[in-house]
Amino acid sequence: MEYEVVVGLEVHAELSTKTKIYCSCKNSFGSEVNSNCCPVCTGMPGTLPTLNEKVVEYAVRMGHALNCSINRICKQDRKNYFYPDLPKAYQISQFDIPLCEHGYLDVILDEQGNTKRIGVTRIHIEEDAGKLIHEDRFSGSLVDLNRCGVPLIEIVSEPDMRSSAEAKAYLDTIRSILQYLDISDCKMQEGSIRCDVNVSVHPKGSDKFGTRCEMKNVNSFSAAVRAIDYEANRQIELLEAGGTVQQETRRWDDMRGQSYVMRSKEDAQDYRYFPEPDLLTIVLEEEYVKQLKNSIPELPNAKIKRYMTDYALPHFDANLLAENLDKAELFEEAVHIGGCQPKNLSNWILGDISRILNEKNIQLQDTKLTAQKLTDMVKLIEKGTISNTSGKTVIEVIMFEDKSPEKVVKEKNLAQISDTSALDAIVQEVLANNPKPIEDYKKGKTNVLGFLVGQCMKASKGQGNPAILKELIERFIQEA
Ligand SMILES: [Zn+2]
């Protein structure tokens, strides 16, 4: 039988406010254990929380970006449960009236830029819990309460995704929106974004959903993809064997690539939700909500479509550029300076520049690259002053030194050799060393030309003008 997979996601994103949600402790990562907490965030009896307005602002902006309606009057609720990393034995969250609800996100699914609309059920604000530390050196576990009170938004989707690929596209888009709005640092490795994954399967064609299982705290998007694929297969195998899927919470073990039962699904009433008596009702002025809506910048999907139509970039390029705001800004600034092809700029940003950033594990702002330097360099290549290969040398320098591309070209003597007499000798030597490709060429395999040009470029240390080299090679072979 053929099955349809149904995926719903709950994304928890830590907000990058200066201070925590209910106290004035710094909202920072990596402090010494239990040094960044106070009586409020550690839940000492008699302390009172005060809501950080920035948390509301950030959440409402996300709500606008995901096309939600904003509840201008809402409350916060206590979600009661005992866990060692939550000393007060309840988490302040939002239960029946979230700050934002009934939204959607259009996710781009293919190269043509076709989109699918994923419903966003709600976005609510809540506080994070601490962290347990399990170390072999100690018997038992230790607790670090620094993370208690770090502000979170939880973004709950409708079960609208039908594959792990759609889920990945949704998660990637959510992450870039958080970055565009500058409300979360989105550092997956520090746990700034985690997600709970809900998966069910049902026979294709049936409109009744199957029983779902939830996997909590999946901490990377690629792990979410693996968890969804594994869980869908597990459920299908179970049904095929005549079994039934139990509603339960499972733990995804990414190392082993398997999920395990944690507990049968708890119902909402198990948490004994009730309105938080220590906090005021949140009341937002209409004007304020409107102001926040106007502050939303152009979002990634709009940017992708604009790059495809205005600059004729393929979806692949547009998507990669829009995914990273720094790269998108560099690209746009360079296009704005003008004088070279947008596609060439994109090739450099996504090619060598990204490679260098990855190798050194740094960001664009850690370099000395400017849009002006980049356009100047691409212009030199487009005019034929330097070859593409020499460009690779230039970029390595201008990214880290206060030098113009022209200066680097002069200092390193990179100007392209277009003088045929200087190139003659190189071509002849390369041809003499490569009789086999020449035979192939004569038999009609003209694609060996690229190989021969490459060999000549190498021999000229990247300074030969490839167009002229190509002409010379063709001429020599014909004359021979
Ligand atoms: Zn505190």
CSV table of C-alpha atoms and ligand atoms in Angstrom, one decimal:
chain,number,residue,atom,x,y,z
A,1,MET,CA,0.0,0.0,0.0
A,2,GLU,CA,1.1,3.6,-0.6
A,3,TYR,CA,1.3,5.9,2.4
A,4,GLU,CA,1.2,9.6,2.9
A,5,VAL,CA,3.5,11.1,5.5
A,6,VAL,CA,2.1,14.0,7.6
A,7,VAL,CA,4.5,16.3,9.5
A,8,GLY,CA,3.9,19.1,12.0
A,9,LEU,CA,6.7,21.0,13.7
A,10,GLU,CA,7.1,23.0,16.9
A,11,VAL,CA,10.1,25.3,16.7
A,12,HIS,CA,11.6,26.7,19.8
A,13,ALA,CA,13.8,29.7,19.1
A,14,GLU,CA,15.7,31.6,21.8
A,15,LEU,CA,15.3,35.3,21.4
A,16,SER,CA,18.5,37.5,21.4
A,17,THR,CA,17.2,40.1,23.9
A,18,LYS,CA,19.9,41.7,26.1
A,19,THR,CA,18.3,40.4,29.3
A,20,LYS,CA,16.2,37.4,30.3
A,21,ILE,CA,12.4,37.3,30.1
A,22,TYR,CA,11.4,37.9,33.7
A,23,CYS,CA,14.5,39.3,35.4
A,24,SER,CA,17.5,41.5,34.6
A,25,CYS,CA,20.1,38.7,34.3
A,26,LYS,CA,22.1,38.9,31.1
A,27,ASN,CA,20.7,36.7,28.3
A,28,SER,CA,24.0,35.2,27.2
A,29,PHE,CA,25.5,31.9,26.4
A,30,GLY,CA,28.6,30.3,27.8
A,31,SER,CA,29.0,31.9,31.3
A,32,GLU,CA,30.5,29.8,34.1
A,33,VAL,CA,27.8,27.4,35.4
A,34,ASN,CA,25.2,28.9,37.7
A,35,SER,CA,26.9,32.4,37.6
A,36,ASN,CA,24.3,34.1,35.4
A,37,CYS,CA,21.1,33.6,37.5
A,38,CYS,CA,19.3,35.3,40.3
A,39,PRO,CA,16.5,34.6,42.8
A,40,VAL,CA,13.8,35.3,40.1
A,41,CYS,CA,15.1,33.0,37.4
A,42,THR,CA,16.0,30.3,39.8
A,43,GLY,CA,12.4,30.5,41.1
A,44,MET,CA,13.1,31.3,44.8
A,45,PRO,CA,9.9,31.6,46.9
A,46,GLY,CA,8.6,35.2,47.2
A,47,THR,CA,10.2,36.5,44.1
A,48,LEU,CA,8.2,38.2,41.4
A,49,PRO,CA,8.7,38.1,37.6
A,50,THR,CA,8.6,41.3,35.5
A,51,LEU,CA,8.0,40.8,31.7
A,52,ASN,CA,10.7,42.1,29.4
A,53,GLU,CA,8.9,44.2,26.8
A,54,LYS,CA,11.5,43.3,24.1
A,55,VAL,CA,10.3,39.7,24.2
A,56,VAL,CA,6.8,40.8,23.3
A,57,GLU,CA,8.2,43.1,20.6
A,58,TYR,CA,10.3,40.3,19.0
A,59,ALA,CA,7.4,37.8,19.2
A,60,VAL,CA,5.0,40.2,17.5
A,61,ARG,CA,7.4,40.9,14.8
A,62,MET,CA,7.8,37.2,14.1
A,63,GLY,CA,4.0,37.0,14.1
A,64,HIS,CA,3.8,39.7,11.5
A,65,ALA,CA,6.5,37.9,9.4
A,66,LEU,CA,4.4,34.7,9.5
A,67,ASN,CA,1.2,36.5,8.6
A,68,CYS,CA,-0.4,35.9,12.0
A,69,SER,CA,-3.2,37.8,13.7
A,70,ILE,CA,-1.9,39.4,16.9
A,71,ASN,CA,-3.9,39.1,20.1
A,72,ARG,CA,-3.6,42.6,21.5
A,73,ILE,CA,-4.9,41.3,24.8
A,74,CYS,CA,-3.4,38.1,26.1
A,75,LYS,CA,-2.2,36.5,29.3
A,76,GLN,CA,0.6,34.2,30.4
A,77,ASP,CA,0.0,30.8,32.1
A,78,ARG,CA,1.8,28.4,34.4
A,79,LYS,CA,2.6,25.1,32.9
A,80,ASN,CA,3.2,22.9,35.9
A,81,TYR,CA,5.7,20.0,35.8
A,82,PHE,CA,8.5,18.9,38.0
A,83,TYR,CA,11.8,18.5,36.4
A,84,PRO,CA,15.2,19.1,38.0
A,85,ASP,CA,16.2,21.8,35.5
A,86,LEU,CA,13.2,23.9,36.5
A,87,PRO,CA,13.4,24.6,40.2
A,88,LYS,CA,10.1,26.4,40.6
A,89,ALA,CA,8.3,23.3,39.1
A,90,TYR,CA,6.4,25.4,36.5
A,91,GLN,CA,7.3,27.1,33.3
A,92,ILE,CA,5.6,30.4,32.5
A,93,SER,CA,4.2,30.0,29.0
A,94,GLN,CA,1.0,30.8,27.1
A,95,PHE,CA,-1.9,28.4,27.0
A,96,ASP,CA,-5.2,29.2,25.4
A,97,ILE,CA,-4.4,32.8,24.1
A,98,PRO,CA,-1.1,33.0,22.4
A,99,LEU,CA,0.4,36.3,21.4
A,100,CYS,CA,0.1,35.4,17.6
A,101,GLU,CA,-2.1,32.9,15.8
A,102,HIS,CA,-3.7,31.8,12.5
A,103,GLY,CA,-0.7,32.6,10.3
A,104,TYR,CA,1.0,30.9,7.4
A,105,LEU,CA,4.3,30.7,5.6
A,106,ASP,CA,4.8,30.2,1.9
A,107,VAL,CA,7.8,27.9,1.4
A,108,ILE,CA,9.7,27.6,-1.9
A,109,LEU,CA,9.9,24.0,-2.9
A,110,ASP,CA,11.6,23.9,-6.3
A,111,GLU,CA,13.9,25.5,-8.8
A,112,GLN,CA,11.1,27.3,-10.5
A,113,GLY,CA,10.3,29.1,-7.3
A,114,ASN,CA,6.9,27.3,-6.8
A,115,THR,CA,5.7,27.6,-3.2
A,116,LYS,CA,3.5,25.7,-0.8
A,117,ARG,CA,1.6,27.3,2.0
A,118,ILE,CA,2.2,25.9,5.5
A,119,GLY,CA,-0.2,27.0,8.2
A,120,VAL,CA,1.2,28.5,11.4
A,121,THR,CA,-1.2,27.6,14.2
A,122,ARG,CA,0.3,29.9,16.8
A,123,ILE,CA,3.4,31.7,18.2
A,124,HIS,CA,3.7,32.1,22.0
A,125,ILE,CA,6.3,33.4,24.4
A,126,GLU,CA,7.8,31.3,27.2
A,127,GLU,CA,10.8,30.9,29.4
A,128,ASP,CA,13.5,28.3,28.8
A,129,ALA,CA,14.6,25.8,31.6
A,130,GLY,CA,18.1,25.1,32.9
A,131,LYS,CA,20.3,22.3,31.7
A,132,LEU,CA,21.3,19.0,33.3
A,133,ILE,CA,25.0,18.1,33.0
A,134,HIS,CA,25.7,14.4,32.9
A,135,GLU,CA,29.4,13.6,33.5
A,136,ASP,CA,31.1,10.3,34.2
A,137,ARG,CA,33.2,12.0,36.8
A,138,PHE,CA,30.3,12.4,39.1
A,139,SER,CA,27.7,10.0,40.4
A,140,GLY,CA,24.4,11.5,39.5
A,141,SER,CA,23.8,14.7,37.5
A,142,LEU,CA,24.5,18.3,38.0
A,143,VAL,CA,22.3,21.2,37.1
A,144,ASP,CA,23.3,24.6,35.4
A,145,LEU,CA,20.5,27.2,35.8
A,146,ASN,CA,22.1,29.9,33.6
A,147,ARG,CA,19.5,29.1,30.8
A,148,CYS,CA,16.5,29.5,33.2
A,149,GLY,CA,14.5,32.4,32.0
A,150,VAL,CA,16.1,32.8,28.6
A,151,PRO,CA,13.2,34.0,26.4
A,152,LEU,CA,11.8,31.6,23.8
A,153,ILE,CA,9.1,31.8,21.2
A,154,GLU,CA,7.4,28.6,20.2
A,155,ILE,CA,6.2,28.5,16.6
A,156,VAL,CA,3.7,25.7,16.1
A,157,SER,CA,2.8,24.7,12.5
A,158,GLU,CA,-0.3,23.0,11.2
A,159,PRO,CA,0.3,19.4,10.1
A,160,ASP,CA,0.7,20.6,6.5
A,161,MET,CA,4.0,19.1,5.4
A,162,ARG,CA,4.0,15.8,3.5
A,163,SER,CA,7.7,14.9,3.5
A,164,SER,CA,11.0,15.5,5.3
A,165,ALA,CA,12.0,17.7,2.3
A,166,GLU,CA,9.1,20.0,2.9
A,167,ALA,CA,9.8,20.1,6.6
A,168,LYS,CA,13.4,21.1,5.9
A,169,ALA,CA,12.3,23.9,3.5
A,170,TYR,CA,10.0,25.2,6.2
A,171,LEU,CA,12.7,25.0,8.9
A,172,ASP,CA,15.3,26.8,6.7
A,173,THR,CA,12.8,29.5,5.9
A,174,ILE,CA,11.9,30.0,9.6
A,175,ARG,CA,15.6,30.3,10.4
A,176,SER,CA,16.3,32.9,7.8
A,177,ILE,CA,13.3,34.9,8.8
A,178,LEU,CA,14.6,34.9,12.4
A,179,GLN,CA,17.9,36.1,11.1
A,180,TYR,CA,16.3,38.8,8.9
A,181,LEU,CA,14.4,40.1,11.8
A,182,ASP,CA,17.5,40.0,14.0
A,183,ILE,CA,15.6,38.5,16.9
A,184,SER,CA,17.5,35.2,17.4
A,185,ASP,CA,21.2,34.3,16.8
A,186,CYS,CA,20.0,30.9,15.4
A,187,LYS,CA,23.2,29.1,16.6
A,188,MET,CA,22.1,25.5,16.4
A,189,GLN,CA,25.3,24.3,18.0
A,190,GLU,CA,24.4,26.4,21.1
A,191,GLY,CA,20.8,25.1,21.1
A,192,SER,CA,19.3,28.5,20.1
A,193,ILE,CA,16.8,26.6,17.8
A,194,ARG,CA,15.3,23.2,18.7
A,195,CYS,CA,12.3,21.5,17.3
A,196,ASP,CA,9.7,19.0,18.2
A,197,VAL,CA,8.7,16.8,15.3
A,198,ASN,CA,5.2,15.3,14.9
A,199,VAL,CA,4.9,12.5,12.4
A,200,SER,CA,2.0,10.3,11.3
A,201,VAL,CA,1.3,8.2,8.2
A,202,HIS,CA,-2.0,7.1,6.5
A,203,PRO,CA,-2.9,5.2,3.4
A,204,LYS,CA,-2.7,7.5,0.3
A,205,GLY,CA,-6.1,8.8,-0.7
A,206,SER,CA,-7.6,8.5,2.8
A,207,ASP,CA,-8.5,11.8,4.4
A,208,LYS,CA,-8.2,10.5,7.9
A,209,PHE,CA,-4.8,11.1,9.6
A,210,GLY,CA,-3.0,8.3,11.3
A,211,THR,CA,-2.0,8.3,15.0
A,212,ARG,CA,1.0,10.7,15.5
A,213,CYS,CA,4.2,10.3,17.4
A,214,GLU,CA,6.2,13.2,18.7
A,215,MET,CA,10.0,13.5,18.9
A,216,LYS,CA,11.2,16.2,21.3
A,217,ASN,CA,14.2,18.4,21.3
A,218,VAL,CA,15.7,17.6,17.9
A,219,ASN,CA,18.6,20.0,17.8
A,220,SER,CA,19.5,20.3,14.2
A,221,PHE,CA,17.5,20.5,10.9
A,222,SER,CA,19.4,17.7,9.3
A,223,ALA,CA,18.6,15.5,12.4
A,224,ALA,CA,15.0,16.5,12.0
A,225,VAL,CA,15.0,15.2,8.4
A,226,ARG,CA,16.6,11.9,9.6
A,227,ALA,CA,14.1,11.6,12.4
A,228,ILE,CA,11.1,12.2,10.1
A,229,ASP,CA,12.3,9.6,7.6
A,230,TYR,CA,13.0,7.1,10.3
A,231,GLU,CA,9.8,7.6,12.1
A,232,ALA,CA,7.6,7.5,8.9
A,233,ASN,CA,9.3,4.2,7.9
A,234,ARG,CA,8.9,2.7,11.4
A,235,GLN,CA,5.2,3.5,11.4
A,236,ILE,CA,4.6,2.2,7.9
A,237,GLU,CA,6.4,-1.1,8.7
A,238,LEU,CA,4.3,-1.4,11.9
A,239,LEU,CA,1.1,-0.9,9.9
A,240,GLU,CA,2.2,-3.3,7.1
A,241,ALA,CA,2.8,-5.9,9.8
A,242,GLY,CA,-0.7,-5.5,11.0
A,243,GLY,CA,0.2,-3.5,14.1
A,244,THR,CA,-1.1,-0.1,15.3
A,245,VAL,CA,0.8,3.1,16.0
A,246,GLN,CA,0.6,4.2,19.6
A,247,GLN,CA,0.4,7.9,20.4
A,248,GLU,CA,3.6,8.6,22.3
A,249,THR,CA,6.6,10.8,22.8
A,250,ARG,CA,9.8,9.4,21.5
A,251,ARG,CA,13.4,10.3,21.8
A,252,TRP,CA,15.4,10.7,18.6
A,253,ASP,CA,18.9,9.4,19.0
A,254,ASP,CA,20.8,11.0,16.1
A,255,MET,CA,24.0,9.0,16.7
A,256,ARG,CA,22.2,5.7,16.4
A,257,GLY,CA,19.7,6.9,13.9
A,258,GLN,CA,16.8,5.5,15.8
A,259,SER,CA,13.9,6.7,18.0
A,260,TYR,CA,12.9,5.2,21.3
A,261,VAL,CA,9.7,5.4,23.4
A,262,MET,CA,10.0,8.0,26.2
A,263,ARG,CA,6.5,8.1,27.5
A,264,SER,CA,2.9,7.8,26.3
A,265,LYS,CA,1.6,11.2,25.2
A,266,GLU,CA,0.6,13.4,28.1
A,267,ASP,CA,-2.6,15.5,27.7
A,268,ALA,CA,-2.8,19.2,28.2
A,269,GLN,CA,-4.6,18.8,31.5
A,270,ASP,CA,-1.6,16.9,32.9
A,271,TYR,CA,0.2,20.3,33.1
A,272,ARG,CA,-2.6,21.9,35.2
A,273,TYR,CA,-2.3,25.1,33.2
A,274,PHE,CA,-3.7,28.2,35.0
A,275,PRO,CA,-3.2,31.9,34.5
A,276,GLU,CA,0.0,33.2,36.0
A,277,PRO,CA,-1.1,35.3,38.9
A,278,ASP,CA,2.1,37.2,39.3
A,279,LEU,CA,2.0,38.9,35.9
A,280,LEU,CA,-0.3,41.5,34.4
A,281,THR,CA,-2.4,40.9,31.3
A,282,ILE,CA,-0.5,41.9,28.2
A,283,VAL,CA,-2.3,44.8,26.5
A,284,LEU,CA,-0.9,46.1,23.2
A,285,GLU,CA,-1.9,49.4,21.6
A,286,GLU,CA,-3.1,49.0,18.0
A,287,GLU,CA,-0.7,51.7,16.9
A,288,TYR,CA,2.2,49.9,18.4
A,289,VAL,CA,1.3,46.6,16.7
A,290,LYS,CA,1.0,48.5,13.4
A,291,GLN,CA,4.4,50.1,13.9
A,292,LEU,CA,6.0,46.7,14.4
A,293,LYS,CA,4.3,45.5,11.2
A,294,ASN,CA,5.9,48.4,9.3
A,295,SER,CA,9.3,47.5,10.7
A,296,ILE,CA,9.4,44.1,8.9
A,297,PRO,CA,12.1,44.1,6.3
A,298,GLU,CA,11.9,42.4,2.9
A,299,LEU,CA,11.8,38.7,3.8
A,300,PRO,CA,13.9,35.9,2.3
A,301,ASN,CA,11.2,34.5,-0.1
A,302,ALA,CA,10.5,37.9,-1.6
A,303,LYS,CA,14.2,38.5,-1.9
A,304,ILE,CA,14.7,35.2,-3.7
A,305,LYS,CA,12.0,36.0,-6.2
A,306,ARG,CA,13.4,39.5,-6.8
A,307,TYR,CA,16.9,38.1,-7.5
A,308,MET,CA,15.5,35.7,-10.0
A,309,THR,CA,13.4,38.3,-11.9
A,310,ASP,CA,15.6,41.5,-11.5
A,311,TYR,CA,19.0,39.9,-11.8
A,312,ALA,CA,18.2,36.7,-13.7
A,313,LEU,CA,19.9,34.6,-11.1
A,314,PRO,CA,19.1,30.9,-11.0
A,315,HIS,CA,17.0,29.8,-8.0
A,316,PHE,CA,20.1,28.0,-6.6
A,317,ASP,CA,22.1,31.2,-6.4
A,318,ALA,CA,19.2,33.4,-5.2
A,319,ASN,CA,18.3,30.9,-2.5
A,320,LEU,CA,21.9,30.6,-1.2
A,321,LEU,CA,22.4,34.4,-1.2
A,322,ALA,CA,19.1,35.1,0.5
A,323,GLU,CA,19.8,32.5,3.2
A,324,ASN,CA,22.6,34.6,4.6
A,325,LEU,CA,21.8,38.3,5.1
A,326,ASP,CA,25.5,39.4,5.1
A,327,LYS,CA,26.0,37.7,1.7
A,328,ALA,CA,22.7,39.2,0.4
A,329,GLU,CA,23.8,42.7,1.5
A,330,LEU,CA,27.2,42.3,-0.1
A,331,PHE,CA,25.6,41.2,-3.4
A,332,GLU,CA,23.0,44.0,-3.5
A,333,GLU,CA,25.6,46.7,-2.6
A,334,ALA,CA,27.9,45.3,-5.4
A,335,VAL,CA,25.1,45.2,-7.9
A,336,HIS,CA,24.2,48.7,-6.9
A,337,ILE,CA,27.7,50.0,-7.5
A,338,GLY,CA,27.3,48.4,-11.0
A,339,GLY,CA,29.6,47.8,-13.9
A,340,CYS,CA,29.7,44.0,-13.8
A,341,GLN,CA,27.4,41.1,-14.3
A,342,PRO,CA,25.2,40.1,-11.2
A,343,LYS,CA,25.8,36.4,-12.0
A,344,ASN,CA,29.5,36.9,-11.9
A,345,LEU,CA,29.2,38.7,-8.5
A,346,SER,CA,27.0,35.8,-7.2
A,347,ASN,CA,29.6,33.2,-8.5
A,348,TRP,CA,32.4,34.9,-6.5
A,349,ILE,CA,30.3,35.3,-3.3
A,350,LEU,CA,28.9,31.7,-3.3
A,351,GLY,CA,32.2,30.2,-4.7
A,352,ASP,CA,35.6,31.3,-3.4
A,353,ILE,CA,34.4,33.8,-0.8
A,354,SER,CA,32.1,31.3,0.8
A,355,ARG,CA,34.8,28.6,0.6
A,356,ILE,CA,37.3,30.9,2.4
A,357,LEU,CA,34.8,31.8,5.1
A,358,ASN,CA,34.0,28.1,5.7
A,359,GLU,CA,37.7,27.1,5.8
A,360,LYS,CA,38.5,29.8,8.3
A,361,ASN,CA,35.2,29.4,10.1
A,362,ILE,CA,34.5,33.2,10.0
A,363,GLN,CA,31.8,35.5,8.9
A,364,LEU,CA,31.9,38.2,6.2
A,365,GLN,CA,32.1,41.0,8.8
A,366,ASP,CA,35.3,39.4,10.1
A,367,THR,CA,37.0,40.2,6.8
A,368,LYS,CA,38.1,43.4,5.0
A,369,LEU,CA,36.1,42.6,1.9
A,370,THR,CA,33.8,45.5,0.7
A,371,ALA,CA,31.3,45.6,-2.1
A,372,GLN,CA,33.6,48.2,-3.8
A,373,LYS,CA,36.6,45.9,-3.7
A,374,LEU,CA,34.5,43.0,-5.0
A,375,THR,CA,33.1,44.9,-8.0
A,376,ASP,CA,36.5,46.3,-8.8
A,377,MET,CA,37.9,42.8,-9.0
A,378,VAL,CA,35.1,41.3,-11.0
A,379,LYS,CA,35.5,44.3,-13.4
A,380,LEU,CA,39.2,43.4,-13.9
A,381,ILE,CA,38.2,39.9,-14.8
A,382,GLU,CA,35.4,40.9,-17.1
A,383,LYS,CA,37.7,43.4,-18.9
A,384,GLY,CA,40.3,40.6,-19.4
A,385,THR,CA,42.9,42.4,-17.3
A,386,ILE,CA,43.3,39.4,-15.1
A,387,SER,CA,42.1,35.8,-15.5
A,388,ASN,CA,39.6,34.1,-13.4
A,389,THR,CA,42.4,32.0,-11.9
A,390,SER,CA,44.3,35.1,-10.9
A,391,GLY,CA,41.1,36.4,-9.4
A,392,LYS,CA,41.4,33.5,-6.9
A,393,THR,CA,44.7,34.9,-5.7
A,394,VAL,CA,43.4,38.5,-5.6
A,395,ILE,CA,40.3,37.6,-3.5
A,396,GLU,CA,42.5,35.8,-0.9
A,397,VAL,CA,44.4,39.1,-0.4
A,398,ILE,CA,41.6,41.7,-0.5
A,399,MET,CA,39.6,39.7,2.0
A,400,PHE,CA,42.2,40.2,4.6
A,401,GLU,CA,44.3,43.2,3.7
A,402,ASP,CA,43.6,46.9,3.1
A,403,LYS,CA,44.6,46.7,-0.5
A,404,SER,CA,42.7,47.4,-3.7
A,405,PRO,CA,42.4,44.6,-6.3
A,406,GLU,CA,44.5,46.8,-8.7
A,407,LYS,CA,47.3,47.1,-6.2
A,408,VAL,CA,47.3,43.3,-5.6
A,409,VAL,CA,47.4,42.7,-9.4
A,410,LYS,CA,50.4,45.0,-9.7
A,411,GLU,CA,52.3,43.7,-6.7
A,412,LYS,CA,51.8,40.0,-7.6
A,413,ASN,CA,52.3,40.7,-11.3
A,414,LEU,CA,49.0,39.0,-12.2
A,415,ALA,CA,48.0,41.0,-15.2
A,416,GLN,CA,46.9,38.6,-17.9
A,417,ILE,CA,49.2,37.9,-20.8
A,418,SER,CA,47.3,38.6,-24.0
A,419,ASP,CA,50.4,39.0,-26.1
A,420,THR,CA,50.4,36.0,-28.4
A,421,SER,CA,54.1,35.8,-28.8
A,422,ALA,CA,54.5,35.3,-25.1
A,423,LEU,CA,51.9,32.6,-25.1
A,424,ASP,CA,53.1,30.7,-28.2
A,425,ALA,CA,55.9,28.9,-26.4
A,426,ILE,CA,53.6,27.8,-23.6
A,427,VAL,CA,51.0,26.4,-26.0
A,428,GLN,CA,53.6,24.6,-28.1
A,429,GLU,CA,55.1,23.0,-25.0
A,430,VAL,CA,51.7,21.9,-23.7
A,431,LEU,CA,50.7,20.4,-27.1
A,432,ALA,CA,54.0,18.6,-27.3
A,433,ASN,CA,53.3,17.0,-23.9
A,434,ASN,CA,49.7,15.9,-24.8
A,435,PRO,CA,49.6,13.9,-28.0
A,436,LYS,CA,46.6,11.9,-26.9
A,437,PRO,CA,44.2,14.8,-26.4
A,438,ILE,CA,45.3,16.2,-29.7
A,439,GLU,CA,44.4,12.8,-31.4
A,440,ASP,CA,41.0,12.9,-29.6
A,441,TYR,CA,40.4,16.5,-30.8
A,442,LYS,CA,41.1,15.5,-34.4
A,443,LYS,CA,38.6,12.7,-34.1
A,444,GLY,CA,36.0,15.3,-33.2
A,445,LYS,CA,36.2,15.2,-29.4
A,446,THR,CA,36.3,19.0,-29.2
A,447,ASN,CA,35.7,19.0,-25.5
A,448,VAL,CA,39.4,18.2,-24.9
A,449,LEU,CA,40.0,21.8,-25.7
A,450,GLY,CA,38.9,22.8,-22.2
A,451,PHE,CA,41.5,20.4,-20.8
A,452,LEU,CA,44.3,21.8,-23.0
A,453,VAL,CA,43.4,25.4,-22.1
A,454,GLY,CA,43.5,24.4,-18.5
A,455,GLN,CA,47.0,22.9,-18.9
A,456,CYS,CA,48.2,26.1,-20.6
A,457,MET,CA,46.6,28.2,-17.8
A,458,LYS,CA,48.6,26.1,-15.3
A,459,ALA,CA,51.8,26.5,-17.3
A,460,SER,CA,51.3,30.3,-17.4
A,461,LYS,CA,50.6,30.4,-13.7
A,462,GLY,CA,47.1,31.5,-14.3
A,463,GLN,CA,48.2,34.6,-16.3
A,464,GLY,CA,47.4,33.4,-19.8
A,465,ASN,CA,44.3,34.9,-21.4
A,466,PRO,CA,42.1,31.8,-21.8
A,467,ALA,CA,40.3,33.1,-24.9
A,468,ILE,CA,43.6,33.8,-26.7
A,469,LEU,CA,45.0,30.4,-25.5
A,470,LYS,CA,42.0,28.6,-27.0
A,471,GLU,CA,42.5,30.4,-30.3
A,472,LEU,CA,46.2,29.5,-30.4
A,473,ILE,CA,45.6,25.8,-29.5
A,474,GLU,CA,43.0,25.5,-32.3
A,475,ARG,CA,45.3,27.2,-34.8
A,476,PHE,CA,48.3,25.1,-33.9
A,477,ILE,CA,46.4,21.8,-34.1
A,478,GLN,CA,45.0,22.7,-37.5
A,479,GLU,CA,48.4,23.7,-38.8
A,480,ALA,CA,50.1,20.6,-37.4
B,1,ZN,ZN,17.7,36.1,36.8
